[in-house]
Amino acid sequence: VMLSCSLRMCHVFMLVLHLSKSEDFNWAKNDHGSFYYGTFPAGFSWGVGSSAYQTEGAWDRDGKGMSIWDVFSHRQGKVQHNETGDSSCDGYYKVKDDIALMKELKLSHYRFSISWPRILPTGIKSNHVNEKGIKYYDDLINVLLENKMTPIVTLYHWDLPQTLQEKFGGWQNISMIGYFSDFAGLCFERFGNRVKHWITFSHPWSVAVEGYETGKHAPGMQMKGSGAYRAAHHIIKAHARVWHMYDSQWRSKQKGIVGISLTADWGEPVDILDQKDVEAAERYVQFSLGWFASPIFNGDYPQVMKDFITKKSAQQGLTTSRLPTFSSQEKSYIKGTSDFLGIGHFTTRYVTQKNIPAINSPSFYSDRDLAELVDPQWPDPGSEWLYAVPWGFRRLLNFVKTQYGNPMIYVTENGVSEKAMCTELCDKWRIQYYKEYINELLKAIKDGVNVRSYTAWSLLDKFEWEDGYSERFGLYYVDFRNKNKPRYPKASVQYYKKIISSNGFPNQREVDSWMRKAMETCSSSNQLLAAEEQRTTAANILRLIHDPLASHMEMVTEIVVPTVCTLCILLSAVFLMFLLRRHN
Ligand SMILES: *[C@@H]1O[C@H](CO)[C@@H](O)[C@H](O)[C@H]1NC(C)=O
Ligand SMILES: *[C@@H]1O[C@H](CO)[C@@H](O)[C@H](O)[C@H]1NC(C)=O
């Protein structure tokens, strides 16, 4: 355990060295106000989230069909270490255990997604309904309700049935709209007597761009400059179709609400006095959040997207824009089809204007004419892309308020990861992240933004798409090397629990005591985990003796890498001492 933790120390050390180089950076310029003590409106809903492919496992059990993620992750070289979601957290078998964890937090809601191919193995309703899949979600919903937690259910969290990909090309094909609304209708029919909160799509930007532009996600297509726009066009229409279906066929009986969940970074101009930067930063947000929110709330794609993609398409010799258009009938059909707006948010970028000529190679990224930057002082505890910039959250929420007519907002995803090498349950950095981001959310509510709920992302460590299990977002640590997949609370569980039970941050004295208490409890969990890991490692060494070749890679990561890092720390220390002595 100590060895694997040295990797983290190594990382922190590099960061410190990195920071000392940029002394001239003015931190005060970026001080966005102090901590705000206060509580959330009465009835504010606290929850945690997950998604089917990331947590369920049981990828080929009880009649489930294959999804594009099953196929994609089984292709070598697509996911880090060629890992898959085949078993993941085994959430499929652990409904009761996981709901007990939620109960411990005293949550009011749980956000999860339904795996389309688990209940419709080919994706097509008229082919076959898998009753065993239906039963799994029935049980999950029932146990949640028995424990007084509201299910918030996502219909599409990226696991398209593989058959629909093979036969039709997935979201490139307009026929997905019909198949998706059949699937949604089945869910309303079977679960809608108990589920009152529906999310059609989770983070469709990622489905479009990473699925059909960069190919980093399933189905792995690289149709640069057009695939993402076409996928998004069909997704927006499918969302609207499902909302209308609910509105006309189910709402009067079931009395629920239907929305969409959009995940977006905040974009802050590098130079707020430079109009070009200000416009570039707005473009950054319009090309992510606005792409979907603007048709749904305002009736069409953002003007700046239409202008830029039309201009670039013309430069590329195309006679029509690569961005599809909605007919006026479609515009009015799509406008107003979200009873609430789900917002996922993790990080922020500085943005500056940058002309990106792309005469022969159209792409989503070059259409935006901008460059993204990060401040090296921003904390970066886990994923490469995830810098903790709490004030960006408040700005994004205020942007939503002004652009889309102050809609009712559910925060559907917010959280931070850590590097997997470090099995450390005392996750001070996550506590800090949640504390500050939730505080900015509170400030946004004081600004008049209409936020009704908050969902921490995520309940468990889980399969992180192309990053496999190398990044951990959980409040609970999952030991994936143990076949029972035991869960251990990180310190952030205790801290989040305090925020929930106080419905915010009552006063400084009390809030200060939470961190101390959270850190006390995690050390005993750490010991438990360490003991268990030693047992697992011993078992692995035994396996090593019997099967030296297969475990060679594991040896490298478990022993050689930490050793190199320890050396790196020692060398840096010597170097620092040398510098200090010279300075004296
Ligand atoms: C993953 O698969 C690729 C392609 O077959 C292979 O080159 C690579 O070594 C594999 N990685 C691991 C960690 O097994
Ligand atoms: C959509 O699917 C149909 C049926 O397979 C096919 O004929 C058509 O070419 C597809 N369209 C696209 C854009 O892939």
Coordinates of C-alpha atoms and ligand atoms in Angstrom, one line a residue:
V1 CA 0.0 0.0 0.0
M2 CA 2.8 2.4 0.9
L3 CA 4.5 1.6 -2.4
S4 CA 1.5 2.3 -4.4
C5 CA 0.9 5.5 -2.6
S6 CA 4.3 6.8 -3.5
L7 CA 3.0 7.3 -7.0
R8 CA 0.6 10.0 -5.7
M9 CA 3.3 11.6 -3.7
C10 CA 5.4 11.7 -6.8
H11 CA 2.7 13.4 -8.6
V12 CA 2.2 16.0 -5.9
F13 CA 5.9 16.6 -5.7
M14 CA 6.1 17.3 -9.5
L15 CA 3.2 19.7 -9.1
V16 CA 5.0 21.6 -6.4
L17 CA 8.1 21.9 -8.5
H18 CA 6.0 23.0 -11.4
L19 CA 4.3 25.7 -9.3
S20 CA 7.5 27.2 -8.0
K21 CA 8.3 28.0 -11.7
S22 CA 5.2 30.2 -12.2
E23 CA 5.7 32.6 -9.3
D24 CA 4.6 35.6 -11.4
F25 CA 1.1 34.3 -11.6
N26 CA -1.3 36.5 -9.7
W27 CA -3.4 34.2 -7.5
A28 CA -5.4 37.1 -6.0
K29 CA -6.8 37.9 -9.5
N30 CA -8.6 34.6 -9.4
D31 CA -9.9 34.8 -5.9
H32 CA -13.6 34.5 -6.5
G33 CA -15.0 35.3 -3.1
S34 CA -15.1 33.7 0.2
F35 CA -17.0 30.8 1.7
Y36 CA -20.7 31.3 2.2
Y37 CA -22.3 29.9 5.3
G38 CA -26.0 29.2 4.9
T39 CA -28.4 26.4 4.1
F40 CA -30.3 25.2 1.0
P41 CA -34.1 25.8 0.5
A42 CA -36.3 23.4 2.4
G43 CA -37.0 20.2 0.4
F44 CA -33.8 20.4 -1.5
S45 CA -33.0 16.9 -2.7
W46 CA -29.6 15.2 -2.1
G47 CA -28.5 12.1 -3.9
V48 CA -25.8 10.1 -5.6
G49 CA -25.6 8.7 -9.1
S50 CA -24.4 5.8 -11.3
S51 CA -25.0 4.4 -14.7
A52 CA -25.8 0.9 -15.9
Y53 CA -22.7 -0.1 -17.9
Q54 CA -20.3 1.5 -15.4
T55 CA -21.6 -0.5 -12.4
E56 CA -23.9 -3.4 -13.1
G57 CA -21.6 -6.0 -14.6
A58 CA -23.5 -9.1 -15.5
W59 CA -23.0 -8.1 -19.2
D60 CA -24.2 -11.5 -20.6
R61 CA -26.5 -12.7 -17.9
D62 CA -30.2 -13.4 -17.8
G63 CA -30.9 -12.8 -21.4
K64 CA -29.3 -9.4 -21.7
G65 CA -28.3 -8.4 -25.3
M66 CA -24.9 -6.8 -26.1
S67 CA -24.4 -3.1 -26.1
I68 CA -22.0 -1.1 -28.1
W69 CA -19.9 -0.8 -25.0
D70 CA -19.7 -4.5 -24.5
V71 CA -18.3 -4.9 -28.0
F72 CA -16.1 -1.8 -27.8
S73 CA -14.4 -2.7 -24.5
H74 CA -13.7 -6.2 -25.8
R75 CA -11.8 -4.8 -28.7
Q76 CA -8.1 -4.7 -27.7
G77 CA -6.5 -1.3 -27.4
K78 CA -9.7 0.7 -26.9
V79 CA -9.8 0.9 -23.1
Q80 CA -6.8 1.4 -20.7
H81 CA -5.3 -2.0 -19.8
N82 CA -8.0 -3.5 -22.1
E83 CA -10.4 -3.5 -19.2
T84 CA -14.1 -4.1 -19.6
G85 CA -17.3 -3.6 -17.7
D86 CA -18.1 -7.3 -17.8
S87 CA -18.3 -7.5 -14.0
S88 CA -17.4 -4.0 -12.8
C89 CA -19.0 -3.5 -9.3
D90 CA -21.3 -6.4 -9.8
G91 CA -24.1 -4.0 -9.0
Y92 CA -26.6 -6.3 -10.7
Y93 CA -26.2 -8.7 -7.7
K94 CA -25.8 -6.1 -5.0
V95 CA -29.0 -4.0 -5.1
K96 CA -29.7 -4.5 -1.3
D97 CA -26.1 -3.8 -0.3
D98 CA -25.8 -0.7 -2.3
I99 CA -29.1 0.7 -1.2
A100 CA -27.9 0.1 2.4
L101 CA -24.9 2.4 1.6
M102 CA -27.3 5.1 0.3
K103 CA -29.4 4.8 3.4
E104 CA -26.3 5.4 5.5
L105 CA -26.0 8.7 3.7
K106 CA -29.7 9.5 4.3
L107 CA -30.2 10.4 0.6
S108 CA -33.4 11.6 -0.8
H109 CA -32.8 10.3 -4.3
Y110 CA -30.7 7.9 -6.4
R111 CA -30.0 8.5 -10.0
F112 CA -29.3 5.4 -12.2
S113 CA -29.8 4.3 -15.8
I114 CA -31.6 1.5 -17.4
S115 CA -29.6 -0.7 -19.8
W116 CA -31.6 -0.7 -23.0
P117 CA -30.2 -4.1 -24.2
R118 CA -30.9 -5.6 -20.8
I119 CA -34.6 -5.3 -21.3
L120 CA -34.7 -5.2 -25.1
P121 CA -31.8 -7.5 -26.2
T122 CA -31.9 -6.4 -29.9
G123 CA -33.0 -2.9 -29.0
I124 CA -36.3 -3.5 -30.9
K125 CA -39.4 -3.8 -28.8
S126 CA -41.4 -5.9 -31.3
N127 CA -38.6 -8.5 -31.3
H128 CA -38.5 -9.6 -27.7
V129 CA -38.9 -8.1 -24.2
N130 CA -36.5 -9.7 -21.6
E131 CA -38.7 -10.1 -18.5
K132 CA -35.6 -10.9 -16.3
G133 CA -34.2 -7.5 -17.1
I134 CA -37.4 -5.9 -16.3
K135 CA -37.5 -7.7 -13.0
Y136 CA -34.0 -6.4 -12.0
Y137 CA -35.1 -2.8 -12.4
D138 CA -38.5 -3.5 -10.8
D139 CA -36.7 -4.8 -7.7
L140 CA -34.2 -1.9 -7.7
I141 CA -37.0 0.6 -7.9
N142 CA -39.1 -1.2 -5.2
V143 CA -36.2 -1.4 -2.7
L144 CA -35.4 2.3 -3.2
L145 CA -39.0 3.3 -2.5
E146 CA -39.2 1.0 0.5
N147 CA -36.2 3.0 1.8
K148 CA -37.9 6.3 1.0
M149 CA -35.5 7.2 -1.8
T150 CA -36.8 8.7 -5.1
P151 CA -35.5 7.0 -8.2
I152 CA -34.3 9.4 -10.9
V153 CA -34.0 7.2 -14.0
T154 CA -31.9 7.8 -17.1
L155 CA -33.0 6.1 -20.3
Y156 CA -29.9 6.4 -22.3
H157 CA -26.5 6.4 -20.6
W158 CA -24.5 5.4 -23.7
D159 CA -25.1 1.6 -23.9
L160 CA -26.9 1.4 -27.3
P161 CA -27.9 -2.1 -28.2
Q162 CA -25.2 -3.5 -30.6
T163 CA -27.8 -4.8 -33.1
L164 CA -29.0 -1.2 -33.7
Q165 CA -25.4 -0.2 -34.3
E166 CA -24.7 -3.0 -36.8
K167 CA -28.0 -2.8 -38.7
F168 CA -28.4 0.9 -38.9
G169 CA -25.2 2.7 -37.9
G170 CA -26.5 3.7 -34.5
W171 CA -27.2 7.4 -34.0
Q172 CA -26.2 8.2 -37.5
N173 CA -29.5 6.7 -38.6
I174 CA -32.8 8.5 -38.2
S175 CA -34.5 5.2 -37.4
M176 CA -33.0 5.4 -33.9
I177 CA -35.7 8.0 -33.0
G178 CA -38.4 5.4 -33.4
Y179 CA -36.6 2.6 -31.7
F180 CA -35.6 4.8 -28.8
S181 CA -39.1 6.1 -28.3
D182 CA -40.4 2.4 -28.3
F183 CA -37.9 1.6 -25.6
A184 CA -38.9 4.7 -23.6
G185 CA -42.6 3.8 -23.9
L186 CA -41.9 0.4 -22.6
C187 CA -40.1 1.9 -19.5
F188 CA -43.0 4.4 -18.9
E189 CA -45.5 1.4 -19.2
R190 CA -43.6 -0.9 -16.8
F191 CA -42.0 1.5 -14.3
G192 CA -43.9 4.7 -14.7
N193 CA -46.4 3.9 -11.9
R194 CA -43.4 4.3 -9.5
V195 CA -40.8 6.4 -11.4
K196 CA -41.7 10.1 -11.6
H197 CA -38.4 11.6 -12.7
W198 CA -37.1 10.6 -16.2
I199 CA -33.9 11.7 -17.9
T200 CA -33.9 10.9 -21.7
F201 CA -30.2 11.3 -22.4
S202 CA -27.2 11.7 -20.2
H203 CA -24.4 13.9 -21.6
P204 CA -25.3 13.6 -25.3
W205 CA -22.3 15.8 -26.2
S206 CA -20.1 12.9 -25.3
V207 CA -22.2 10.4 -27.3
A208 CA -21.9 12.6 -30.3
V209 CA -18.3 13.8 -30.2
E210 CA -16.6 10.9 -28.6
G211 CA -18.7 8.2 -30.3
Y212 CA -18.8 9.6 -33.8
E213 CA -16.0 12.3 -34.1
T214 CA -13.0 11.2 -32.1
G215 CA -14.0 7.6 -31.8
K216 CA -12.6 7.4 -28.2
H217 CA -16.0 6.0 -27.1
A218 CA -18.2 3.3 -28.4
P219 CA -19.1 2.8 -31.3
G220 CA -15.6 4.2 -32.1
M221 CA -16.5 6.1 -35.3
Q222 CA -14.3 8.8 -36.7
M223 CA -16.6 10.8 -39.0
K224 CA -14.9 14.1 -38.5
G225 CA -16.8 17.3 -38.9
S226 CA -20.2 15.6 -39.6
G227 CA -20.8 12.4 -37.6
A228 CA -21.2 14.2 -34.3
Y229 CA -23.6 16.8 -35.7
R230 CA -25.7 14.1 -37.3
A231 CA -25.8 12.0 -34.1
A232 CA -26.7 15.1 -32.0
H233 CA -29.5 16.0 -34.5
H234 CA -31.1 12.6 -34.1
I235 CA -30.7 12.6 -30.3
I236 CA -32.4 16.0 -30.0
K237 CA -35.3 14.8 -32.1
A238 CA -35.5 11.5 -30.2
H239 CA -35.6 13.4 -26.9
A240 CA -38.4 15.6 -28.1
R241 CA -40.4 12.6 -29.4
V242 CA -40.1 10.9 -26.0
W243 CA -41.1 14.1 -24.2
H244 CA -44.2 14.5 -26.4
M245 CA -45.1 10.8 -26.0
Y246 CA -45.0 11.1 -22.2
D247 CA -46.9 14.4 -22.3
S248 CA -49.7 13.0 -24.4
Q249 CA -49.9 9.4 -23.2
W250 CA -48.6 9.1 -19.7
R251 CA -48.4 12.4 -17.9
S252 CA -52.1 12.6 -16.9
K253 CA -51.9 9.1 -15.3
Q254 CA -48.4 9.0 -13.9
K255 CA -47.8 12.7 -13.1
G256 CA -44.1 12.6 -13.6
I257 CA -41.6 14.9 -15.4
V258 CA -39.2 14.3 -18.2
G259 CA -35.9 16.2 -18.9
I260 CA -32.5 15.8 -20.4
S261 CA -29.1 15.9 -18.6
L262 CA -26.3 18.0 -20.2
T263 CA -22.8 18.0 -18.9
A264 CA -20.7 21.0 -19.6
D265 CA -17.5 22.8 -18.5
W266 CA -17.5 26.5 -17.9
G267 CA -15.4 28.5 -20.3
E268 CA -13.8 31.7 -18.9
P269 CA -12.2 34.2 -21.2
V270 CA -8.4 34.4 -20.8
D271 CA -8.6 38.2 -21.0
I272 CA -12.0 39.5 -19.9
L273 CA -11.1 42.9 -21.5
D274 CA -10.6 41.3 -24.9
Q275 CA -13.8 41.0 -26.8
K276 CA -12.4 38.2 -29.0
D277 CA -11.7 36.1 -25.9
V278 CA -15.1 36.9 -24.4
E279 CA -16.7 35.7 -27.6
A280 CA -14.5 32.6 -27.8
A281 CA -15.4 31.6 -24.2
E282 CA -19.0 31.9 -25.0
R283 CA -18.5 29.8 -28.1
Y284 CA -16.9 27.2 -26.0
V285 CA -20.1 26.9 -23.9
Q286 CA -22.4 27.2 -26.9
F287 CA -20.7 24.3 -28.7
S288 CA -21.2 22.1 -25.7
L289 CA -24.2 23.1 -23.5
G290 CA -25.9 25.3 -26.1
W291 CA -25.8 22.7 -28.9
F292 CA -28.5 20.7 -27.0
A293 CA -30.0 23.2 -24.6
S294 CA -30.7 25.9 -27.2
P295 CA -32.9 23.8 -29.5
I296 CA -34.8 22.4 -26.5
F297 CA -35.3 25.7 -24.6
N298 CA -35.0 28.3 -27.4
G299 CA -36.1 26.5 -30.5
D300 CA -32.9 26.2 -32.6
Y301 CA -29.1 25.6 -32.5
P302 CA -27.1 28.6 -31.1
Q303 CA -26.7 31.3 -33.8
V304 CA -22.9 31.2 -33.3
M305 CA -22.8 27.5 -34.1
K306 CA -24.8 28.0 -37.2
D307 CA -22.6 30.9 -38.3
F308 CA -19.3 29.2 -37.7
I309 CA -20.1 25.8 -39.1
T310 CA -21.7 27.4 -42.2
K311 CA -18.7 29.6 -42.7
K312 CA -16.2 26.7 -42.3
S313 CA -18.2 24.5 -44.5
A314 CA -18.2 27.1 -47.3
Q315 CA -14.4 27.5 -46.9
Q316 CA -14.2 23.7 -47.4
G317 CA -16.1 23.9 -50.7
L318 CA -19.3 22.4 -49.4
T319 CA -22.6 23.8 -50.7
T320 CA -24.5 23.1 -47.5
S321 CA -23.5 23.4 -43.8
R322 CA -22.3 20.3 -42.0
L323 CA -24.6 21.3 -39.2
P324 CA -28.1 19.9 -40.1
T325 CA -31.1 22.2 -39.9
F326 CA -34.4 21.9 -38.2
S327 CA -37.5 22.8 -40.2
S328 CA -39.7 25.4 -38.6
Q329 CA -42.2 22.7 -37.8
E330 CA -39.4 20.7 -36.0
K331 CA -38.3 23.8 -34.2
S332 CA -41.6 24.4 -32.6
Y333 CA -42.0 20.6 -31.9
I334 CA -38.6 20.5 -30.1
K335 CA -38.9 23.8 -28.2
G336 CA -40.1 23.5 -24.6
T337 CA -39.6 19.7 -24.3
S338 CA -37.8 19.6 -21.0
D339 CA -39.7 19.8 -17.7
F340 CA -36.3 20.4 -16.0
L341 CA -32.7 20.7 -17.1
G342 CA -30.2 18.2 -15.7
I343 CA -26.8 19.7 -15.4
G344 CA -23.6 17.7 -15.1
H345 CA -20.5 19.7 -14.3
F346 CA -16.9 18.8 -13.3
T347 CA -14.4 21.5 -14.4
T348 CA -13.5 24.8 -16.2
R349 CA -11.2 26.0 -18.9
Y350 CA -9.7 29.3 -19.8
V351 CA -10.6 30.0 -23.4
T352 CA -8.9 32.3 -26.0
Q353 CA -9.7 33.1 -29.7
K354 CA -7.6 31.1 -32.1
N355 CA -8.2 30.8 -35.9
I356 CA -7.9 27.1 -36.8
P357 CA -7.8 26.8 -40.6
A358 CA -9.1 23.4 -41.7
I359 CA -9.5 23.6 -45.5
N360 CA -9.2 19.9 -46.2
S361 CA -10.0 18.4 -42.9
P362 CA -13.3 19.4 -41.3
S363 CA -13.7 18.7 -37.6
F364 CA -15.8 19.6 -34.7
Y365 CA -12.9 21.1 -32.8
S366 CA -11.6 23.3 -35.6
D367 CA -15.2 24.6 -36.2
R368 CA -15.0 26.5 -32.9
D369 CA -11.9 28.6 -33.6
L370 CA -10.6 28.6 -30.0
A371 CA -7.9 27.3 -27.7
E372 CA -8.4 25.9 -24.2
L373 CA -6.0 26.6 -21.4
V374 CA -5.7 25.6 -17.7
D375 CA -4.1 27.4 -14.8
P376 CA -1.3 25.3 -13.4
Q377 CA -2.3 26.3 -9.9
W378 CA -5.7 24.6 -10.2
P379 CA -5.8 21.5 -8.1
D380 CA -5.8 18.4 -10.3
P381 CA -6.2 15.4 -8.0
G382 CA -7.4 12.7 -10.4
S383 CA -8.3 12.6 -14.1
E384 CA -6.1 14.6 -16.4
W385 CA -8.9 16.7 -17.6
L386 CA -10.5 17.4 -14.2
Y387 CA -9.2 20.6 -12.5
A388 CA -11.0 21.8 -9.4
V389 CA -12.3 25.3 -10.2
P390 CA -15.4 25.8 -8.0
W391 CA -16.3 29.3 -9.1
G392 CA -16.9 28.0 -12.6
F393 CA -19.9 26.1 -11.4
R394 CA -21.7 29.2 -10.2
R395 CA -21.0 31.0 -13.5
L396 CA -22.3 28.0 -15.5
L397 CA -25.5 27.9 -13.5
N398 CA -26.0 31.6 -13.9
F399 CA -25.5 31.2 -17.6
V400 CA -28.2 28.6 -17.7
K401 CA -30.5 30.9 -15.9
T402 CA -30.1 33.8 -18.3
Q403 CA -29.9 31.9 -21.5
Y404 CA -32.8 29.5 -21.0
G405 CA -35.4 31.4 -19.0
N406 CA -34.4 30.3 -15.5
P407 CA -35.5 26.6 -15.9
M408 CA -35.8 24.2 -13.0
I409 CA -32.4 22.6 -12.7
Y410 CA -31.4 19.2 -11.3
V411 CA -27.6 18.9 -10.8
T412 CA -27.2 15.4 -12.1
E413 CA -23.4 14.9 -11.9
N414 CA -20.7 16.6 -9.9
G415 CA -17.6 15.0 -8.4
V416 CA -13.9 14.3 -8.6
S417 CA -11.7 11.3 -9.2
E418 CA -8.4 10.1 -7.8
K419 CA -5.6 8.1 -9.4
A420 CA -6.2 4.3 -8.9
M421 CA -2.7 3.5 -7.8
C422 CA -3.4 5.1 -4.4
T423 CA -5.6 3.1 -2.1
E424 CA -6.2 5.9 0.2
L425 CA -9.6 6.2 1.9
C426 CA -8.8 9.6 3.6
D427 CA -9.7 11.5 0.5
K428 CA -9.2 15.1 1.7
W429 CA -9.1 16.4 -1.9
R430 CA -12.6 15.0 -2.6
I431 CA -13.9 16.6 0.6
Q432 CA -12.4 19.9 -0.5
Y433 CA -13.9 19.5 -4.0
Y434 CA -17.4 18.7 -2.7
K435 CA -17.3 21.4 0.0
E436 CA -16.3 24.2 -2.4
Y437 CA -18.5 23.1 -5.4
I438 CA -21.6 22.6 -3.3
N439 CA -20.9 26.0 -1.7
E440 CA -20.8 27.6 -5.2
L441 CA -24.1 25.9 -5.9
L442 CA -25.5 27.5 -2.8
K443 CA -24.3 30.9 -4.0
A444 CA -25.9 30.3 -7.3
I445 CA -29.2 29.6 -5.6
K446 CA -28.8 32.9 -3.7
D447 CA -28.2 34.5 -7.2
G448 CA -31.7 33.3 -8.1
V449 CA -30.8 30.2 -10.1
N450 CA -33.7 27.6 -9.7
V451 CA -31.8 24.5 -8.6
R452 CA -33.8 21.8 -6.9
S453 CA -31.4 18.9 -6.3
Y454 CA -27.8 17.8 -6.2
T455 CA -26.4 14.5 -7.3
A456 CA -22.9 13.5 -6.2
W457 CA -21.0 11.6 -8.9
S458 CA -20.7 8.8 -8.0
L459 CA -21.8 6.3 -5.3
L460 CA -19.1 3.8 -6.2
D461 CA -15.8 3.6 -7.9
K462 CA -16.7 2.1 -11.3
F463 CA -15.7 1.5 -14.9
E464 CA -14.6 4.9 -16.3
W465 CA -15.1 4.3 -20.0
E466 CA -11.8 4.6 -22.0
D467 CA -9.9 5.0 -18.7
G468 CA -11.1 1.6 -17.4
Y469 CA -10.6 1.3 -13.7
S470 CA -7.7 3.7 -13.5
E471 CA -9.7 6.5 -12.1
R472 CA -12.0 6.4 -9.1
F473 CA -14.9 8.7 -8.7
G474 CA -16.7 6.9 -5.8
L475 CA -17.7 8.0 -2.4
Y476 CA -17.2 4.3 -1.7
Y477 CA -14.0 2.6 -2.7
V478 CA -14.5 -0.7 -4.6
D479 CA -11.8 -3.4 -4.4
F480 CA -12.0 -4.7 -7.9
R481 CA -9.2 -7.2 -7.4
N482 CA -11.3 -9.1 -4.9
K483 CA -14.0 -11.1 -6.6
N484 CA -16.6 -10.1 -4.0
K485 CA -16.0 -6.5 -5.0
P486 CA -16.3 -5.2 -1.4
R487 CA -17.1 -1.5 -0.8
Y488 CA -15.3 0.7 1.7
P489 CA -16.4 4.2 2.7
K490 CA -14.0 7.0 1.9
A491 CA -13.8 9.9 4.3
S492 CA -16.0 11.9 1.9
V493 CA -19.0 9.7 2.8
Q494 CA -18.9 11.1 6.3
Y495 CA -18.5 14.7 5.0
Y496 CA -21.3 14.5 2.4
K497 CA -23.5 13.0 5.1
K498 CA -22.9 16.1 7.2
I499 CA -23.8 18.4 4.4
I500 CA -27.0 16.5 3.8
S501 CA -28.1 16.3 7.4
S502 CA -27.4 20.1 7.8
N503 CA -28.9 20.8 4.4
G504 CA -25.9 23.0 3.7
F505 CA -23.2 24.8 5.7
P506 CA -24.7 26.1 9.0
N507 CA -21.7 27.9 10.5
Q508 CA -18.0 27.9 10.5
R509 CA -17.4 26.2 13.8
E510 CA -19.6 23.3 12.9
V511 CA -18.3 22.9 9.3
D512 CA -14.7 23.0 10.5
S513 CA -15.4 20.1 12.8
W514 CA -16.7 17.9 9.9
M515 CA -13.4 17.5 8.3
R516 CA -11.7 16.5 11.5
K517 CA -14.4 13.9 12.2
A518 CA -14.3 12.5 8.6
M519 CA -10.6 12.1 8.8
E520 CA -10.9 10.2 12.1
T521 CA -13.1 7.5 10.7
C522 CA -11.2 6.8 7.6
S523 CA -8.0 5.6 9.2
S524 CA -9.7 2.5 10.5
S525 CA -11.3 1.8 7.1
N526 CA -7.8 2.3 5.7
Q527 CA -6.4 -0.4 8.0
L528 CA -9.2 -2.8 7.1
L529 CA -8.5 -2.3 3.4
A530 CA -4.8 -2.6 3.8
A531 CA -5.1 -5.9 5.5
E532 CA -7.4 -7.2 2.8
E533 CA -5.0 -5.9 0.1
Q534 CA -2.1 -7.7 1.7
R535 CA -4.1 -10.9 1.6
T536 CA -4.9 -10.3 -2.1
T537 CA -1.3 -9.4 -2.9
A538 CA -0.1 -12.6 -1.2
A539 CA -2.5 -14.6 -3.3
N540 CA -1.2 -12.8 -6.4
I541 CA 2.4 -13.6 -5.5
L542 CA 1.4 -17.3 -5.2
R543 CA -0.1 -17.1 -8.6
L544 CA 3.0 -15.4 -9.9
I545 CA 5.1 -18.4 -8.8
H546 CA 2.8 -20.7 -10.8
D547 CA 2.3 -18.4 -13.8
P548 CA 5.2 -16.0 -14.1
L549 CA 4.6 -14.8 -17.6
A550 CA 1.0 -13.8 -17.3
S551 CA 1.7 -11.8 -14.2
H552 CA 4.7 -10.0 -15.6
M553 CA 2.8 -6.9 -16.4
E554 CA 1.3 -6.8 -12.9
M555 CA 4.8 -7.1 -11.4
V556 CA 5.9 -4.0 -13.4
T557 CA 3.0 -1.9 -12.2
E558 CA 3.1 -3.1 -8.7
I559 CA 6.8 -3.1 -7.9
V560 CA 8.9 -1.4 -10.6
V561 CA 6.8 1.7 -11.1
P562 CA 6.5 2.6 -7.4
T563 CA 10.2 2.0 -7.0
V564 CA 11.1 4.3 -9.8
C565 CA 8.8 6.9 -8.2
T566 CA 10.4 6.5 -4.8
L567 CA 13.7 7.1 -6.5
C568 CA 12.3 10.2 -8.3
I569 CA 11.2 11.6 -4.9
L570 CA 14.6 11.0 -3.4
L571 CA 16.4 12.6 -6.3
S572 CA 14.1 15.6 -6.2
A573 CA 14.8 16.0 -2.5
V574 CA 18.5 15.9 -3.0
F575 CA 18.1 18.4 -5.8
L576 CA 16.1 20.7 -3.6
M577 CA 18.6 20.5 -0.8
F578 CA 21.3 21.4 -3.2
L579 CA 19.3 24.4 -4.4
L580 CA 18.6 25.5 -0.9
R581 CA 22.2 25.3 0.1
R582 CA 23.3 27.3 -2.9
H583 CA 20.6 29.9 -2.0
N584 CA 22.0 30.2 1.5
Ligands
LIG1 C1 -4.2 -4.4 -25.0 O1 -4.3 -4.8 -26.3 C2 -3.3 -4.3 -27.2 C3 -3.7 -4.7 -28.6 O2 -3.8 -6.1 -28.7 C4 -2.0 -4.8 -26.8 O3 -1.0 -4.3 -27.7 C5 -1.7 -4.3 -25.4 O4 -0.5 -4.9 -24.9 C6 -2.8 -4.8 -24.4 N1 -2.6 -4.2 -23.1 C7 -2.6 -4.9 -22.0 C8 -2.3 -4.1 -20.8 O5 -2.8 -6.1 -21.9
LIG2 C1 -30.4 3.7 -42.0 O1 -30.7 2.4 -42.0 C2 -31.3 1.9 -43.2 C3 -31.8 0.5 -42.9 O2 -30.7 -0.3 -42.7 C4 -30.3 2.0 -44.3 O3 -30.9 1.6 -45.5 C5 -29.9 3.5 -44.4 O4 -28.9 3.6 -45.4 C6 -29.3 4.0 -43.1 N1 -29.0 5.3 -43.1 C7 -27.8 5.8 -42.7 C8 -27.6 7.3 -42.8 O5 -26.9 5.1 -42.3

